[in-house]
Coordinates of C-alpha atoms in Angstrom, one line a residue:
Chain A
M22 CA 133.8 49.2 110.3
T23 CA 133.6 51.6 107.1
A24 CA 129.8 51.2 107.9
A25 CA 129.9 52.1 111.1
R26 CA 132.3 54.7 110.8
S27 CA 129.8 56.3 108.2
A28 CA 126.6 55.6 110.4
S29 CA 128.6 57.1 113.1
G30 CA 129.4 60.4 110.3
R31 CA 125.7 60.3 109.6
G32 CA 125.2 61.0 113.3
A33 CA 127.5 64.0 113.7
A34 CA 125.9 65.7 110.4
R35 CA 122.4 64.7 111.7
R36 CA 123.5 66.5 115.4
R37 CA 125.0 69.8 113.0
A38 CA 121.7 70.7 111.0
L39 CA 119.8 70.4 114.2
N40 CA 122.2 72.4 115.9
A41 CA 121.9 74.6 112.6
R42 CA 118.4 74.3 113.4
A43 CA 118.2 75.0 116.9
I44 CA 120.6 78.1 117.1
F45 CA 119.3 80.0 113.4
A46 CA 115.3 79.3 114.2
G47 CA 115.6 78.4 117.5
P48 CA 115.6 81.9 118.9
G49 CA 112.6 83.7 116.9
L50 CA 110.5 81.0 117.4
L51 CA 110.7 81.0 120.9
F52 CA 109.8 84.3 120.9
I53 CA 107.0 84.3 118.5
T54 CA 105.5 81.6 120.9
L55 CA 106.4 83.8 123.7
F56 CA 105.1 86.7 122.5
M57 CA 102.3 86.0 119.9
T58 CA 101.3 82.3 120.7
I59 CA 100.7 82.5 124.2
P60 CA 99.2 85.9 123.9
V61 CA 96.3 85.2 121.5
V62 CA 95.6 81.6 123.6
L63 CA 95.6 83.5 126.6
V64 CA 92.7 85.8 125.0
L65 CA 90.6 82.3 123.9
V66 CA 91.6 81.0 127.6
Y67 CA 90.3 84.3 129.3
S68 CA 87.1 84.4 127.4
F69 CA 85.9 81.5 129.3
F70 CA 86.1 83.2 133.0
Q71 CA 84.8 86.0 135.3
R72 CA 85.9 89.2 134.4
G73 CA 88.2 91.0 137.3
R74 CA 87.4 94.0 139.0
F75 CA 90.2 96.1 137.6
G76 CA 90.5 94.3 134.3
G77 CA 92.2 90.0 134.0
V78 CA 89.6 87.3 135.6
V79 CA 88.6 85.7 138.5
W80 CA 89.2 82.0 137.6
E81 CA 85.8 80.8 138.1
F82 CA 84.6 78.9 133.9
T83 CA 81.9 80.6 132.3
L84 CA 80.1 80.9 129.2
E85 CA 78.1 83.6 130.2
N86 CA 80.7 85.9 128.0
Y87 CA 79.2 83.9 125.1
A88 CA 76.1 84.7 125.7
R89 CA 76.1 88.0 126.1
A90 CA 77.7 88.5 122.7
F91 CA 74.3 87.3 121.1
E92 CA 72.4 90.1 123.3
P93 CA 70.9 92.8 120.3
V94 CA 73.5 95.6 121.1
Y95 CA 75.9 93.8 120.7
V96 CA 74.4 91.8 117.4
N97 CA 73.6 95.3 115.8
V98 CA 76.8 96.7 116.2
F99 CA 78.1 93.2 114.1
T100 CA 75.6 93.9 111.9
E101 CA 76.8 97.4 111.4
S102 CA 80.8 96.9 111.6
L103 CA 79.9 93.5 108.9
L104 CA 78.0 96.5 106.3
I105 CA 80.5 98.9 106.6
A106 CA 83.4 96.9 106.9
G107 CA 82.2 94.8 103.4
T108 CA 80.8 98.4 101.7
T109 CA 84.6 99.2 101.9
T110 CA 86.0 95.8 100.7
V111 CA 83.5 96.0 97.7
L112 CA 84.9 99.8 97.1
A113 CA 88.3 98.6 97.7
L114 CA 87.4 95.8 94.6
L115 CA 85.9 98.2 92.8
I116 CA 88.8 100.4 92.4
G117 CA 91.6 98.4 93.3
Y118 CA 91.0 95.7 90.9
P119 CA 91.7 97.6 87.2
T120 CA 94.4 99.8 89.2
A121 CA 96.4 96.4 90.0
Y122 CA 95.5 95.2 86.1
A123 CA 96.5 98.9 84.9
I124 CA 99.7 98.3 86.8
A125 CA 100.7 94.6 85.3
R126 CA 99.8 96.1 81.7
L127 CA 102.0 98.9 82.1
P128 CA 105.6 98.7 80.3
Q129 CA 107.7 96.7 82.4
K130 CA 110.3 99.6 83.5
W131 CA 107.0 101.3 84.8
R132 CA 105.7 98.9 86.9
T133 CA 107.9 98.7 90.4
I134 CA 107.7 102.6 90.2
A135 CA 103.9 102.4 89.8
L136 CA 103.9 99.5 92.7
V137 CA 106.0 101.5 95.3
L138 CA 103.8 104.3 94.5
V139 CA 100.8 102.9 95.6
V140 CA 102.6 100.8 99.3
L141 CA 104.3 104.3 99.6
P142 CA 101.2 105.7 102.0
F143 CA 101.1 102.4 103.2
W144 CA 104.1 102.7 105.3
T145 CA 103.0 105.9 106.6
N146 CA 101.5 107.2 109.8
F147 CA 98.5 105.9 110.0
L148 CA 96.9 108.3 112.0
I149 CA 98.3 111.6 109.6
R150 CA 96.4 109.6 107.2
T151 CA 93.5 109.2 108.6
Y152 CA 93.6 112.6 109.8
A153 CA 94.1 113.8 106.7
W154 CA 90.4 112.9 106.0
I155 CA 89.3 115.3 108.9
V156 CA 91.3 118.1 107.1
L157 CA 89.4 117.2 103.5
L158 CA 86.3 116.3 104.7
N159 CA 85.6 119.2 107.9
S160 CA 83.0 121.5 107.2
E161 CA 85.3 124.3 106.4
G162 CA 87.2 122.1 104.8
L163 CA 88.8 122.0 101.3
L164 CA 86.3 119.7 99.8
N165 CA 83.0 121.3 101.4
R166 CA 84.8 124.7 100.2
A167 CA 85.5 123.6 97.1
L168 CA 81.9 122.5 96.4
V169 CA 80.7 125.1 98.0
D170 CA 82.9 127.4 95.6
I171 CA 81.9 126.1 92.6
G172 CA 78.8 126.4 93.3
F173 CA 77.3 122.6 93.3
I174 CA 76.0 123.3 97.4
S175 CA 75.1 126.2 98.8
A176 CA 76.3 125.7 102.5
P177 CA 78.8 123.2 103.7
L178 CA 77.9 119.5 103.9
G179 CA 78.3 117.3 107.3
L180 CA 80.7 114.8 105.6
L181 CA 82.7 114.1 108.9
Y182 CA 81.4 112.1 111.2
T183 CA 78.4 109.7 109.1
P184 CA 79.5 106.4 107.9
G185 CA 80.5 107.6 104.7
A186 CA 83.7 109.2 106.5
V187 CA 84.4 105.9 108.5
I188 CA 84.0 104.0 104.5
V189 CA 86.4 106.4 103.0
G190 CA 88.5 106.7 106.2
L191 CA 89.1 102.9 105.5
L192 CA 89.7 102.3 102.1
Y193 CA 92.0 104.7 102.6
A194 CA 94.3 102.8 104.7
Y195 CA 93.9 99.3 103.2
I196 CA 93.4 99.6 99.8
P197 CA 97.1 98.8 98.8
L198 CA 96.6 95.6 100.4
V199 CA 93.6 94.9 97.6
I200 CA 96.4 96.0 95.2
L201 CA 99.0 93.9 95.6
P202 CA 97.8 90.6 95.5
V203 CA 95.4 91.7 92.3
Y204 CA 98.3 92.1 90.8
A205 CA 100.5 89.8 91.5
S206 CA 97.7 86.7 89.8
V207 CA 97.3 89.4 87.1
E208 CA 100.8 89.5 86.4
R209 CA 101.2 85.8 86.3
L210 CA 98.4 85.3 84.1
D211 CA 99.0 82.9 80.7
R212 CA 99.4 85.3 78.3
Q213 CA 99.5 82.3 75.5
L214 CA 96.1 81.6 77.0
L215 CA 94.9 84.9 76.6
E216 CA 95.8 84.6 73.1
A217 CA 94.8 81.2 72.3
A218 CA 91.2 82.7 73.4
S219 CA 91.0 85.5 71.3
N220 CA 92.5 84.0 68.6
L221 CA 89.8 81.6 68.6
G222 CA 87.0 84.5 68.7
A223 CA 86.3 85.0 72.1
S224 CA 86.0 88.5 72.6
R225 CA 88.0 90.6 74.8
A226 CA 84.5 90.9 77.3
R227 CA 84.2 86.8 77.1
V228 CA 88.1 86.6 77.7
F229 CA 88.2 88.8 80.2
F230 CA 84.8 86.9 82.0
D231 CA 85.8 83.3 80.9
I232 CA 89.6 83.5 81.6
T233 CA 90.9 86.6 83.4
L234 CA 88.6 87.1 86.4
P235 CA 88.0 83.4 87.5
L236 CA 92.2 82.8 87.6
T237 CA 92.8 86.2 89.7
L238 CA 90.1 85.5 91.7
P239 CA 91.8 84.0 94.6
G240 CA 94.2 86.8 94.9
A241 CA 90.8 89.5 94.6
M242 CA 90.2 87.2 97.7
I243 CA 93.3 87.6 99.6
G244 CA 93.2 91.2 99.6
A245 CA 89.0 91.5 100.4
I246 CA 90.2 89.4 103.7
F247 CA 93.4 91.7 104.0
V248 CA 90.4 94.7 103.9
F249 CA 87.6 93.4 105.9
V250 CA 89.2 91.9 108.6
P251 CA 91.3 94.6 109.8
S252 CA 88.5 97.0 109.8
M253 CA 86.1 95.0 111.4
G254 CA 89.1 95.7 114.2
N255 CA 89.9 99.1 113.3
F256 CA 89.0 101.7 116.5
V257 CA 90.6 104.2 115.5
V258 CA 89.1 105.7 111.4
P259 CA 85.1 105.4 113.5
E260 CA 86.1 107.2 116.4
L261 CA 87.8 110.2 114.6
L262 CA 85.8 110.0 111.6
G263 CA 83.4 108.4 112.6
G264 CA 83.0 111.0 115.9
G265 CA 81.7 108.2 118.1
K266 CA 78.8 107.8 116.0
T267 CA 79.4 104.8 114.9
V268 CA 79.9 101.7 117.0
M269 CA 82.5 99.2 115.2
V270 CA 83.7 95.7 117.1
G271 CA 87.1 97.0 116.6
N272 CA 85.6 100.4 119.2
L273 CA 83.9 97.4 121.6
I274 CA 87.2 95.5 122.1
R275 CA 88.9 98.8 122.5
D276 CA 86.4 99.4 125.6
Q277 CA 86.0 96.6 127.0
F278 CA 90.3 96.2 127.3
L279 CA 90.9 99.7 128.5
E280 CA 87.4 101.3 129.5
T281 CA 85.1 98.8 130.8
R282 CA 87.5 96.5 131.9
D283 CA 85.6 93.8 131.2
W284 CA 88.4 91.8 129.7
P285 CA 86.8 88.3 129.3
F286 CA 83.7 90.0 127.0
G287 CA 86.7 91.5 125.5
A288 CA 88.2 88.3 124.5
V289 CA 84.5 87.3 123.3
L290 CA 84.8 89.9 120.8
A291 CA 87.8 89.6 119.9
L292 CA 87.6 85.8 118.9
F293 CA 84.5 87.0 116.5
V294 CA 86.8 88.6 114.5
I295 CA 89.8 85.9 114.8
A296 CA 87.3 82.9 113.9
L297 CA 86.3 85.8 110.6
L298 CA 89.8 85.5 109.8
V299 CA 90.0 81.8 109.6
L300 CA 87.2 81.4 108.0
L301 CA 87.3 83.8 105.1
F302 CA 91.1 82.0 104.2
A303 CA 89.4 78.4 104.5
L304 CA 87.1 79.7 102.3
Q305 CA 90.0 81.0 100.5
A306 CA 91.3 78.1 100.1
Y307 CA 89.1 76.3 99.3
I308 CA 88.0 78.2 95.8
S309 CA 91.0 78.8 94.8
R310 CA 91.4 74.8 94.7
R311 CA 88.6 74.4 92.8
I312 CA 89.6 76.7 90.6
N313 CA 93.1 75.6 90.3
G314 CA 91.5 71.8 89.7
R315 CA 89.7 73.4 86.9
T316 CA 92.4 74.9 84.7
A317 CA 94.3 72.2 85.6
R318 CA 92.0 69.7 83.7
A319 CA 91.0 72.0 80.7
Chain B
M7 CA 95.9 99.6 71.1
P8 CA 93.7 102.9 71.8
S9 CA 92.6 101.2 75.1
I10 CA 95.5 101.5 77.0
G11 CA 95.0 105.2 77.6
W12 CA 91.6 104.2 79.2
L13 CA 92.7 101.4 80.9
R14 CA 95.0 103.6 82.7
L15 CA 92.1 105.8 84.3
P16 CA 92.0 103.4 87.1
L17 CA 95.1 103.7 87.8
W18 CA 95.4 108.1 88.1
F19 CA 92.1 108.0 90.4
T20 CA 94.3 105.7 92.8
Y21 CA 96.5 108.1 93.2
L22 CA 94.8 110.9 93.1
F23 CA 92.8 109.4 95.9
L24 CA 95.9 108.4 97.7
Y25 CA 98.3 111.2 97.7
L26 CA 95.7 114.5 97.4
P27 CA 95.0 113.9 101.1
I28 CA 98.9 113.8 101.8
A29 CA 99.6 116.7 99.5
V30 CA 96.7 118.6 101.3
L31 CA 98.3 118.5 104.5
V32 CA 101.7 119.7 103.6
V33 CA 101.0 122.5 102.1
M34 CA 98.4 123.3 104.4
S35 CA 101.5 123.0 107.4
F36 CA 103.3 126.3 105.7
N37 CA 100.1 128.3 105.8
A38 CA 100.5 131.1 108.1
S39 CA 96.7 131.3 109.3
K40 CA 95.7 129.4 112.1
I41 CA 92.8 128.3 111.2
P42 CA 94.0 125.6 110.0
F43 CA 91.9 125.7 106.6
V44 CA 91.6 129.1 104.9
W45 CA 94.9 129.7 103.6
T46 CA 96.7 133.3 104.3
G47 CA 100.0 133.0 102.8
F48 CA 103.0 130.8 103.6
S49 CA 105.2 130.4 106.8
T50 CA 107.3 127.8 108.9
R51 CA 106.0 128.9 112.1
W52 CA 103.7 126.4 112.9
Y53 CA 107.2 124.7 112.6
G54 CA 108.9 126.2 114.7
E55 CA 106.0 126.0 117.7
L56 CA 106.3 121.7 117.4
A57 CA 110.1 122.2 117.9
Q58 CA 108.9 124.1 121.3
N59 CA 106.2 121.5 121.4
E60 CA 107.6 119.7 125.3
L61 CA 104.9 116.3 124.6
V62 CA 105.9 116.1 121.4
R63 CA 109.6 115.8 122.1
E64 CA 109.4 113.8 124.9
G65 CA 107.2 111.1 122.9
L66 CA 109.8 111.8 119.9
I67 CA 112.1 110.2 122.5
N68 CA 110.2 107.6 123.8
T69 CA 109.0 106.5 119.7
L70 CA 112.6 106.1 119.0
I71 CA 114.0 104.8 122.0
V72 CA 111.5 101.9 120.7
A73 CA 112.6 102.2 117.8
I74 CA 116.2 101.5 117.7
G75 CA 115.7 98.6 120.3
A76 CA 113.1 97.2 118.3
T77 CA 115.0 97.1 114.7
I78 CA 118.2 96.0 116.7
V79 CA 116.5 93.1 118.1
A80 CA 114.2 92.5 115.3
T81 CA 117.1 92.1 112.9
I82 CA 118.9 90.1 114.5
L83 CA 116.4 87.2 114.8
G84 CA 114.2 87.8 112.0
T85 CA 117.5 87.0 109.8
L86 CA 118.7 83.8 112.1
L87 CA 115.2 83.1 111.9
A88 CA 114.6 83.3 107.8
I89 CA 118.5 81.5 107.7
G90 CA 116.7 78.6 109.7
I91 CA 113.8 78.6 107.8
A92 CA 115.1 78.7 104.3
R93 CA 118.4 76.3 104.8
Y94 CA 117.8 74.4 108.0
V95 CA 114.0 73.9 108.4
R96 CA 112.3 74.1 104.6
S97 CA 108.5 73.6 106.4
A98 CA 105.9 75.7 104.8
I99 CA 103.7 75.3 108.3
V100 CA 106.9 76.8 110.2
E101 CA 107.8 79.5 107.4
A102 CA 103.8 80.4 108.3
Y103 CA 104.3 80.4 111.8
S104 CA 107.3 82.5 111.5
L105 CA 105.2 85.7 109.3
A106 CA 101.4 85.0 111.1
P107 CA 102.6 88.3 113.2
A108 CA 102.6 90.5 110.3
I109 CA 99.6 88.9 109.3
I110 CA 97.3 88.3 112.4
P111 CA 95.2 91.6 113.6
D112 CA 96.6 94.6 115.3
L113 CA 94.1 95.2 117.4
V114 CA 94.0 91.2 118.4
L115 CA 98.1 90.8 119.3
A116 CA 97.7 94.2 120.9
I117 CA 95.0 93.0 123.9
G118 CA 96.7 89.8 124.3
L119 CA 100.6 90.7 124.7
L120 CA 98.0 93.4 127.4
A121 CA 96.5 90.7 129.1
F122 CA 100.1 88.4 129.0
F123 CA 101.9 91.1 130.4
S124 CA 99.6 91.6 133.3
L125 CA 99.4 87.8 133.8
I126 CA 102.9 87.6 134.2
G127 CA 103.6 91.3 136.3
V128 CA 106.1 92.8 133.6
S129 CA 105.0 96.4 134.5
L130 CA 103.7 98.7 131.2
S131 CA 106.6 100.8 130.2
L132 CA 109.0 101.3 126.8
F133 CA 110.1 98.3 127.7
S134 CA 106.8 95.9 127.3
V135 CA 106.3 98.2 123.6
L136 CA 109.8 97.1 122.9
L137 CA 109.3 93.0 123.0
S138 CA 105.6 93.9 121.2
H139 CA 107.2 95.6 118.4
V140 CA 109.9 92.9 117.8
V141 CA 107.5 90.5 117.8
F142 CA 105.9 91.4 114.5
G143 CA 109.1 93.6 113.6
M144 CA 111.0 90.1 113.4
A145 CA 107.9 88.8 111.1
F146 CA 108.5 91.7 108.2
V147 CA 112.8 91.0 108.6
A148 CA 112.0 87.2 108.0
A149 CA 110.1 87.2 105.1
V150 CA 112.5 89.8 103.3
V151 CA 115.7 87.9 104.2
I152 CA 114.0 84.6 103.0
A153 CA 112.8 86.1 99.4
R154 CA 116.9 87.4 99.2
L155 CA 117.7 83.6 100.6
G156 CA 115.5 83.0 97.7
Q157 CA 117.7 84.7 94.9
T158 CA 121.1 83.9 96.2
D159 CA 122.7 80.8 95.6
P160 CA 123.5 78.0 98.7
S161 CA 126.2 76.5 96.7
L162 CA 128.3 79.6 96.8
E163 CA 128.3 78.2 101.5
E164 CA 129.1 74.8 100.1
A165 CA 131.8 75.7 98.2
S166 CA 133.4 77.4 101.2
R167 CA 132.9 75.1 103.8
D168 CA 134.4 72.2 101.1
L169 CA 137.5 74.2 100.9
G170 CA 138.3 74.4 104.7
A171 CA 136.7 77.3 106.3
S172 CA 134.3 76.7 109.4
A173 CA 130.7 76.8 110.1
A174 CA 131.6 80.8 111.3
S175 CA 133.5 81.7 108.9
T176 CA 131.6 81.0 105.8
F177 CA 128.7 82.8 108.0
V178 CA 130.6 86.3 108.2
R179 CA 132.3 85.5 104.6
I180 CA 129.5 84.2 102.4
T181 CA 126.3 84.6 104.3
L182 CA 126.1 88.0 105.6
P183 CA 127.6 90.0 102.7
T184 CA 125.3 88.0 100.4
L185 CA 122.2 88.7 102.5
A186 CA 123.0 92.2 103.4
P187 CA 120.5 94.2 101.2
G188 CA 117.8 92.0 102.7
I189 CA 118.8 92.7 106.1
I190 CA 119.1 96.3 105.6
A191 CA 116.0 96.9 104.1
G192 CA 114.0 94.6 106.4
A193 CA 115.7 96.6 109.7
L194 CA 115.0 99.9 107.8
L195 CA 111.1 98.2 107.9
V196 CA 111.0 97.9 110.6
F197 CA 111.9 101.6 112.0
T198 CA 109.3 102.6 110.2
L199 CA 106.7 100.5 111.4
S200 CA 107.9 101.0 114.3
I201 CA 107.6 104.3 114.8
D202 CA 104.5 104.9 113.5
E203 CA 103.2 102.2 115.3
F204 CA 99.9 103.0 117.3
V205 CA 97.3 100.2 118.3
I206 CA 100.1 97.9 119.9
A207 CA 101.4 100.4 121.2
F208 CA 98.3 102.0 123.2
F209 CA 97.6 99.3 124.8
T210 CA 100.9 98.2 126.2
D211 CA 102.6 101.4 126.5
G212 CA 102.3 103.1 130.5
P213 CA 101.1 106.0 130.9
S214 CA 103.9 108.1 131.8
T215 CA 105.7 107.3 128.6
P216 CA 103.7 107.9 125.8
T217 CA 105.6 107.2 122.1
L218 CA 105.2 110.0 119.5
P219 CA 102.0 108.4 118.0
I220 CA 100.0 108.4 121.6
V221 CA 100.8 111.9 121.8
I222 CA 99.6 112.5 118.3
Y223 CA 96.4 110.7 118.6
S224 CA 95.3 113.3 121.7
M225 CA 96.3 115.7 119.6
V226 CA 94.0 115.1 116.8
R227 CA 91.7 113.5 118.8
F228 CA 91.5 117.3 120.4
G229 CA 91.1 119.0 117.5
V230 CA 92.8 120.4 113.8
T231 CA 95.5 122.5 114.8
P232 CA 98.3 123.8 112.2
E233 CA 101.1 122.2 114.6
I234 CA 99.6 118.5 113.5
N235 CA 100.5 119.5 109.9
A236 CA 103.5 120.5 110.8
L237 CA 104.4 117.1 112.1
A238 CA 102.5 115.2 110.1
T239 CA 105.0 117.2 106.9
I240 CA 108.1 116.0 109.0
L241 CA 106.7 112.3 109.5
L242 CA 105.9 111.8 106.3
L243 CA 108.9 112.7 104.8
V244 CA 110.9 110.6 107.1
S245 CA 108.5 107.4 106.0
F246 CA 108.9 108.2 102.1
T247 CA 112.7 108.4 102.2
I248 CA 113.0 105.6 104.7
V249 CA 110.9 103.0 102.7
I250 CA 112.3 104.3 99.5
S251 CA 115.8 104.3 100.2
A252 CA 114.6 100.3 101.3
Q253 CA 113.3 99.8 98.0
R254 CA 116.6 101.0 96.1
I255 CA 118.4 98.7 98.1
T256 CA 116.7 95.8 97.3
R257 CA 113.7 95.2 95.1
L258 CA 111.2 95.5 98.0
T259 CA 107.9 94.5 95.2
D260 CA 109.6 91.3 95.1
A261 CA 109.2 90.2 98.4
V262 CA 105.8 91.8 99.2

């Protein structure tokens, strides 16, 4: 009898737990499924069908959209996008890594303020941050005038509407996304490990390249992905700072959906960006597992 | 150590890079000259003209409707989701799934939502923008509240139940007050994200109700005007104030 009662009590407790799960997590998960997962799956589905006349699709299966993505015009756009996003990412790491390192080495009380100052611009209007660079790089802009005034150049340079301007704009938009994960991994570093290495006679350079760099690599890779992938998909910066001369994957996708209205082809292009994201995350996970395994053995 | 000063050099460079463009915008917004690049004297005339700009005013109203609505819905759903995950589901996969809308590229989410809304026959309006902003807003609220839940002690809730309080009463009197800083910070973040969000709004908004970022986009495409400088200064001030308040309410950097 007691056993039966406690069993039914356990049943009731389990039902209550299930109820609590449904009440708390249910609505949110449902919402995400409805307004993120289904839309993204829809993009995947659309990529296999023929285009409708005014957007949408005609439900006839085809692989034509995928074949089109390999036409030279689009391959060129992809190559240029990879080049621009890649350069942006390298620069973001070159500037962001030492910055994050410097913040992690600040006295405790300054670190939060230093981090907030890095993140703050990221929470402001993205268009305005991009617009600020038009003001700076314009032929009558501050940078050109300053360079002419100090006699460094005699006539204003065409700084705006170049791939360089696009790279600067993307860098400006996404650099906090490198600094945060690198900071987190530098902060987690085991100080004793570093001290032990230098006590055993390793030079500072050796300590950095043999210990610090490998252990912070997973964080740096996360940061690199957070810069690289959105850079590929950004259409605002190439348009405003590249003057339409630099066409990136993001611009192509935007045009397919809002101008030429070829949604299935736009879907294929978007899937390439998602595939890149997934691939890079998988690579990051693989490398960080290997690094963790190695330090665990050591 | 003498090398510490040298180590901080990249930090100063980054701050210069991040804040010089913003500072230039703010200074130029008080420029009397009509030519946006030449300083001729201090003036607030562009703020006056901005206040007269009908398009900007309409955009601002549309943006506030979306941002307030999205903030309320996202805060409620995100808070419940965070409690559900941290206290009841406890699955890393479900947690990652809940935070995915914050990580997925905005352009992908934007075209997916456009395709989805047109498939189910929802006409594009401020309402479709609101729904879209709730998706990623909820993920940010959930992230901040989960971080807060990690710092709180669940035994407090258990004690309340053991002493005979009902589940509802425990939730209102114990759970919510302990989570309040996280919830408020999350709500403030959703609000800032929403008022500044362009890409998703650009794809999911109807043509007759542009939000402020869409209005700014068409202004910026048209060219550099002193009015944009004034508008930029105001928006920067609003975002900075909100984010710094959120940071002060809860230690935001612990969550990111």
